[in-house]
mmCIF file of C-alpha atoms in Angstrom:
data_model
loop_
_atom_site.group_PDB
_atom_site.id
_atom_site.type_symbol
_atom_site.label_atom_id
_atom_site.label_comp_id
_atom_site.label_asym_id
_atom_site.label_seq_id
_atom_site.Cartn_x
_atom_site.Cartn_y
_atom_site.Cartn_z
ATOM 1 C CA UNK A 1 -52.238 -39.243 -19.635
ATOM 2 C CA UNK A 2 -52.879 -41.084 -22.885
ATOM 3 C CA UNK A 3 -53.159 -44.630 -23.285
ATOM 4 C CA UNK A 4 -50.127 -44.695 -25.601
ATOM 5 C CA UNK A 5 -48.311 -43.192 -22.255
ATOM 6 C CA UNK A 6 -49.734 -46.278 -20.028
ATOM 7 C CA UNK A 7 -48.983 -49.092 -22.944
ATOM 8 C CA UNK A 8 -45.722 -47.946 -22.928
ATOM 9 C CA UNK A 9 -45.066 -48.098 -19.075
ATOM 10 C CA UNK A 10 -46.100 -51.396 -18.983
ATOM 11 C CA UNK A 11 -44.061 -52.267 -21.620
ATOM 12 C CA UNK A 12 -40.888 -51.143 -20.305
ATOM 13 C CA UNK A 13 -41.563 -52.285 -17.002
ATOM 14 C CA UNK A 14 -42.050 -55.912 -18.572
ATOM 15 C CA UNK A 15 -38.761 -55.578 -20.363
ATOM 16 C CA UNK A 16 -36.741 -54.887 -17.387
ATOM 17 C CA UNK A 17 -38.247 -58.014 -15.614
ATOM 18 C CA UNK A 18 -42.129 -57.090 -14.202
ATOM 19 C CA UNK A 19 -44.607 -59.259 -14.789
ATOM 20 C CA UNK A 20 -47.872 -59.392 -14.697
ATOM 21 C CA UNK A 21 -49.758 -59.907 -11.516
ATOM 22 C CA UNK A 22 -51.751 -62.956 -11.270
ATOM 23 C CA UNK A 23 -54.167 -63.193 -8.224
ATOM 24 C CA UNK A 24 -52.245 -61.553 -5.121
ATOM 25 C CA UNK A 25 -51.021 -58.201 -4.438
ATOM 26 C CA UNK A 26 -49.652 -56.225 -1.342
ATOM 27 C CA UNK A 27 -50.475 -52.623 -0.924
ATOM 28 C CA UNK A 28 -48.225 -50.809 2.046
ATOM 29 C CA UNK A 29 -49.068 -47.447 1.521
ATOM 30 C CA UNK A 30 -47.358 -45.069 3.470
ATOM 31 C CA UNK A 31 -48.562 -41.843 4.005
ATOM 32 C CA UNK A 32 -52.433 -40.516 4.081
ATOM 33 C CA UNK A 33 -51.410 -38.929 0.816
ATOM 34 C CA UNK A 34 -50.265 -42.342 -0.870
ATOM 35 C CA UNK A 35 -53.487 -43.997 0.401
ATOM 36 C CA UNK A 36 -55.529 -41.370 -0.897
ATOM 37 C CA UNK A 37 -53.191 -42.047 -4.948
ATOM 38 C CA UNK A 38 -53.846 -45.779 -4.441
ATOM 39 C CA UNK A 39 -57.357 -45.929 -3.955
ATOM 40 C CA UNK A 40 -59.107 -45.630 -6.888
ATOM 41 C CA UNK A 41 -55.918 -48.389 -8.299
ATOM 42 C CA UNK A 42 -57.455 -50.628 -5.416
ATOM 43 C CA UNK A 43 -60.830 -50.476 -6.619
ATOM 44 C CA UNK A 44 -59.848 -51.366 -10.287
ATOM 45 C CA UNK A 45 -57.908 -54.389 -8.939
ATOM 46 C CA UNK A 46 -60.757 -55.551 -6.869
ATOM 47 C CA UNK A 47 -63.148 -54.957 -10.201
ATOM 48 C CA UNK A 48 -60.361 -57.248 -11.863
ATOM 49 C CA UNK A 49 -60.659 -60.170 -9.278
ATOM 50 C CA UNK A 50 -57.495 -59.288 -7.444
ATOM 51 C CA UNK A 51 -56.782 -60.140 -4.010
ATOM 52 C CA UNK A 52 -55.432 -57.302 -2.328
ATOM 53 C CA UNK A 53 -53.503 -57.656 1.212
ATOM 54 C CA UNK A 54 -52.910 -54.857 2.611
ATOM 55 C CA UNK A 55 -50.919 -53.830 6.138
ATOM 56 C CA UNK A 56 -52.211 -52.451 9.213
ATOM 57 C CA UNK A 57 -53.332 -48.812 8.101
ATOM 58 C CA UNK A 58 -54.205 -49.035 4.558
ATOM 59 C CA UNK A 59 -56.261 -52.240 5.649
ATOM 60 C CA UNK A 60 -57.753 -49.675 7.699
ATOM 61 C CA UNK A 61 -58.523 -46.963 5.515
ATOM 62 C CA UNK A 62 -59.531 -49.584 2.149
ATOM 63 C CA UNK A 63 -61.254 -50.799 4.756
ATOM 64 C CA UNK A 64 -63.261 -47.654 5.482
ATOM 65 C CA UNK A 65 -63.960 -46.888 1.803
ATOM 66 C CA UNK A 66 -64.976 -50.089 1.259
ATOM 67 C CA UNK A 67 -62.414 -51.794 -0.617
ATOM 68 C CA UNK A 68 -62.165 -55.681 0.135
ATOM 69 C CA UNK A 69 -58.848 -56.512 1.361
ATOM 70 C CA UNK A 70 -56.776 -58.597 3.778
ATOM 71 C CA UNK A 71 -54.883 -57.598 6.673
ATOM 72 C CA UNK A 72 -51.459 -59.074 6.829
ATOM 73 C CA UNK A 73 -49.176 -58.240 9.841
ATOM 74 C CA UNK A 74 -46.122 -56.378 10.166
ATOM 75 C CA UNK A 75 -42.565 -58.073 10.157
ATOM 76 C CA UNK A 76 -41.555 -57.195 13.592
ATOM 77 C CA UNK A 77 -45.098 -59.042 14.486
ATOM 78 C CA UNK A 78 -43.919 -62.393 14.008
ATOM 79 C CA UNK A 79 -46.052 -63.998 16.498
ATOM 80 C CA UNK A 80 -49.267 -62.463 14.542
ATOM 81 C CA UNK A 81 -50.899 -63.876 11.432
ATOM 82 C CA UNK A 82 -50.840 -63.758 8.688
ATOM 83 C CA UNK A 83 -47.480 -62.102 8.343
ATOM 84 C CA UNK A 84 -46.381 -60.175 5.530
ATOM 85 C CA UNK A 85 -43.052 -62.127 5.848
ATOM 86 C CA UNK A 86 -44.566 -65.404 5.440
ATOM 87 C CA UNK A 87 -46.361 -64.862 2.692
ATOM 88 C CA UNK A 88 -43.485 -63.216 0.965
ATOM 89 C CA UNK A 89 -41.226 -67.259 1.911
ATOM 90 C CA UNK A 90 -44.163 -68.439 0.508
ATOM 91 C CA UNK A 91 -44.214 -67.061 -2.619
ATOM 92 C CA UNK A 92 -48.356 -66.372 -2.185
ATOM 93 C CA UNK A 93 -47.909 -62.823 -3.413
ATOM 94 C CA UNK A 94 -47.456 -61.441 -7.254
ATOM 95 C CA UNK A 95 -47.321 -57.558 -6.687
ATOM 96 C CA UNK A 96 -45.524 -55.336 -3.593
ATOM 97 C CA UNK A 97 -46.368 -52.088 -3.461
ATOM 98 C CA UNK A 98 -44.524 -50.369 -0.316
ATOM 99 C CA UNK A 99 -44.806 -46.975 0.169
ATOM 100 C CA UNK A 100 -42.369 -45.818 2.542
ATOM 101 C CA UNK A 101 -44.473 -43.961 5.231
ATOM 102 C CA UNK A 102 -41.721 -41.798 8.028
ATOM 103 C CA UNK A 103 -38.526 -42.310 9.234
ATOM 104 C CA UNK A 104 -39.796 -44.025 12.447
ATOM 105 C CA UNK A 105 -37.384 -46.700 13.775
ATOM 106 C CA UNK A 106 -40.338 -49.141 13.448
ATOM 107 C CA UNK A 107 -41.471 -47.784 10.116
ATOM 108 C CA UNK A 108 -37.522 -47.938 8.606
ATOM 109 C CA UNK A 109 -37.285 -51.532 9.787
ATOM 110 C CA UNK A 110 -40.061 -52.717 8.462
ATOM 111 C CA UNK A 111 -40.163 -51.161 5.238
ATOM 112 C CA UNK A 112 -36.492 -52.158 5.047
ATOM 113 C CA UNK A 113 -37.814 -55.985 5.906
ATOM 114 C CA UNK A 114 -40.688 -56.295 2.988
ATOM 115 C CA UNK A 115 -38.564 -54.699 0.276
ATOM 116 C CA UNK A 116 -35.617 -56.833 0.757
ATOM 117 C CA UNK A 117 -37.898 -60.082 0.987
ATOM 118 C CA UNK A 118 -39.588 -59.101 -1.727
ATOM 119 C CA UNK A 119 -35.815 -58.510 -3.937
ATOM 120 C CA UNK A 120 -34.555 -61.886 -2.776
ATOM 121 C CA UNK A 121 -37.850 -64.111 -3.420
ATOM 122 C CA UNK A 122 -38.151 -62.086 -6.693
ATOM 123 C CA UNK A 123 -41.290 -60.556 -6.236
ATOM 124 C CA UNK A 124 -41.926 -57.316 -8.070
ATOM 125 C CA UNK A 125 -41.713 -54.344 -6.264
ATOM 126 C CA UNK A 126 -43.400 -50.983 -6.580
ATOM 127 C CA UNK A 127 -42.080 -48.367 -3.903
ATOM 128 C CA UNK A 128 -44.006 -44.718 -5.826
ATOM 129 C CA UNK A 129 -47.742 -44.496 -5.864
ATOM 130 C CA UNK A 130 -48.160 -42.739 -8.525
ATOM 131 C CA UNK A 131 -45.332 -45.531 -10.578
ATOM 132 C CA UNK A 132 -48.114 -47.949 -8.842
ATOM 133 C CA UNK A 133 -51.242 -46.359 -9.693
ATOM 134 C CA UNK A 134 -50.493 -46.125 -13.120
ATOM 135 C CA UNK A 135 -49.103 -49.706 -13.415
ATOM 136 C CA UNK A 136 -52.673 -50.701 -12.052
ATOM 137 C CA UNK A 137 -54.033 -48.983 -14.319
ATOM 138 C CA UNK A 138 -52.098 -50.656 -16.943
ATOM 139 C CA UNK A 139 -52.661 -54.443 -16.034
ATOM 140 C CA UNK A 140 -56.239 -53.843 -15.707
ATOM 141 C CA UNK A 141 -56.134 -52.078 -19.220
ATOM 142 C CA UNK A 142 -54.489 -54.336 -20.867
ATOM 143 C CA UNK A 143 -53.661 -57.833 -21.693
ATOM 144 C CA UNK A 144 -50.320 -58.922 -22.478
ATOM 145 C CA UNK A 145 -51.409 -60.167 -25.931
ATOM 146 C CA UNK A 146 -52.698 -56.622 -26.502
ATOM 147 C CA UNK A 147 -49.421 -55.547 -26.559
ATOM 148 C CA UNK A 148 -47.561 -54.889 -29.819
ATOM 149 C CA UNK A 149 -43.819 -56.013 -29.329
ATOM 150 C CA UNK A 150 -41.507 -54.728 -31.774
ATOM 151 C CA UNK A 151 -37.706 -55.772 -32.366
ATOM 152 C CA UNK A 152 -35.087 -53.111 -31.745
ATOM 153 C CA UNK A 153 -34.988 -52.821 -35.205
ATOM 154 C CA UNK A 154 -38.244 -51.309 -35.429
ATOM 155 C CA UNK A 155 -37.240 -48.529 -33.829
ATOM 156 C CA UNK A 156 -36.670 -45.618 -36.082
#
C-alpha cells in the first residue's frame, strides 16, 4: 500500500475522534494469526519509544521474539497486578488494540470487559489487526503536523 493510502487512514481515523498515541498502548491479540500481523507494528512502536502492555499470550509470544513489553492481567484476575482494568480507571493507557481471540466463555468476557472500559473511559480502540497494523504504521510515519488538512471545500 502507498503512503497516500496510510496518510489517509490516519486522517480519517483522526476525524472521527482517534488520536494520536502518546506513550502507552495495549496489544490483546487474539489469535496466533493476529500475533503473527502485529508483530512487526510492535517492533516499530518499540523503535518509536512506545510502551507496549500486552496480555497474557501476546506478552508471551512479543516476549519470545524479543519485543519489550509489559504483562498486564486479565479482568477476571482482579486479585493480580497490574490489571488491564486498572489501568484502563486510570487512564495510563493511549491505544487498545483487542483482538478478539475464540468464543471461550472466559475469552467473551473478557474481551467484552476491556472494550467496554476502554468505550466508557474514552480510550481509542482498535479491534482488526490489520486496521491496527496499519494505524501503527501510520503514527510512526507520520507526525500530525505532517498532515495536510483541507476544508470540505477542497474537495473536488
Amino acid at each position: 500500500l502507498g503512503d497516500n493510502f496510510y496518510e489517509a487512514l490516519l486522517k480519517s481515523m483522526l476525524s472521527v475522534g482517534y488520536t494520536i498515541p502518546k506513550k502507552n498502548i495495549l496489544i490483546s491479540s487474539g489469535p496466533t494469526r493476529s500475533k503473527v500481523e502485529l508483530l512487526q507494528s510492535a517492533k516499530l512502536l518499540v523503535e518509536k519509544g512506545y510502551n507496549i502492555f500486552a496480555s497474557g499470550g501476546t506478552y508471551k509470544f512479543f516476549s519470545d521474539n524479543n519485543i519489550e513489553c509489559t504483562l498486564l492481567h486479565w479482568p477476571d484476575e482482579e486479585t493480580r497486578k497490574p490489571n488491564i482494568l486498572d489501568f484502563i480507571k486510570e487512564k495510563k493507557l493511549d491505544l487498545i488494540i483487542n483482538i478478539p481471540k475464540d468464543h471461550t466463555t472466559r475469552e467473551l468476557s473478557n474481551g467484552y470487559r476491556i472494550r467496554r472500559n476502554a468505550i466508557d473511559y474514552n480510550i481509542p480502540l482498535i479491534t482488526n489487526a490489520r486496521v491496527a497494523s496499519a494505524f501503527i504504521y501510520a503514527i510512526c510515519k507520520y507526525q500530525i503536523e505532517d498532515l495536510a488538512i483541507k476544508s470540505w471545500g477542497e474537495y473536488k
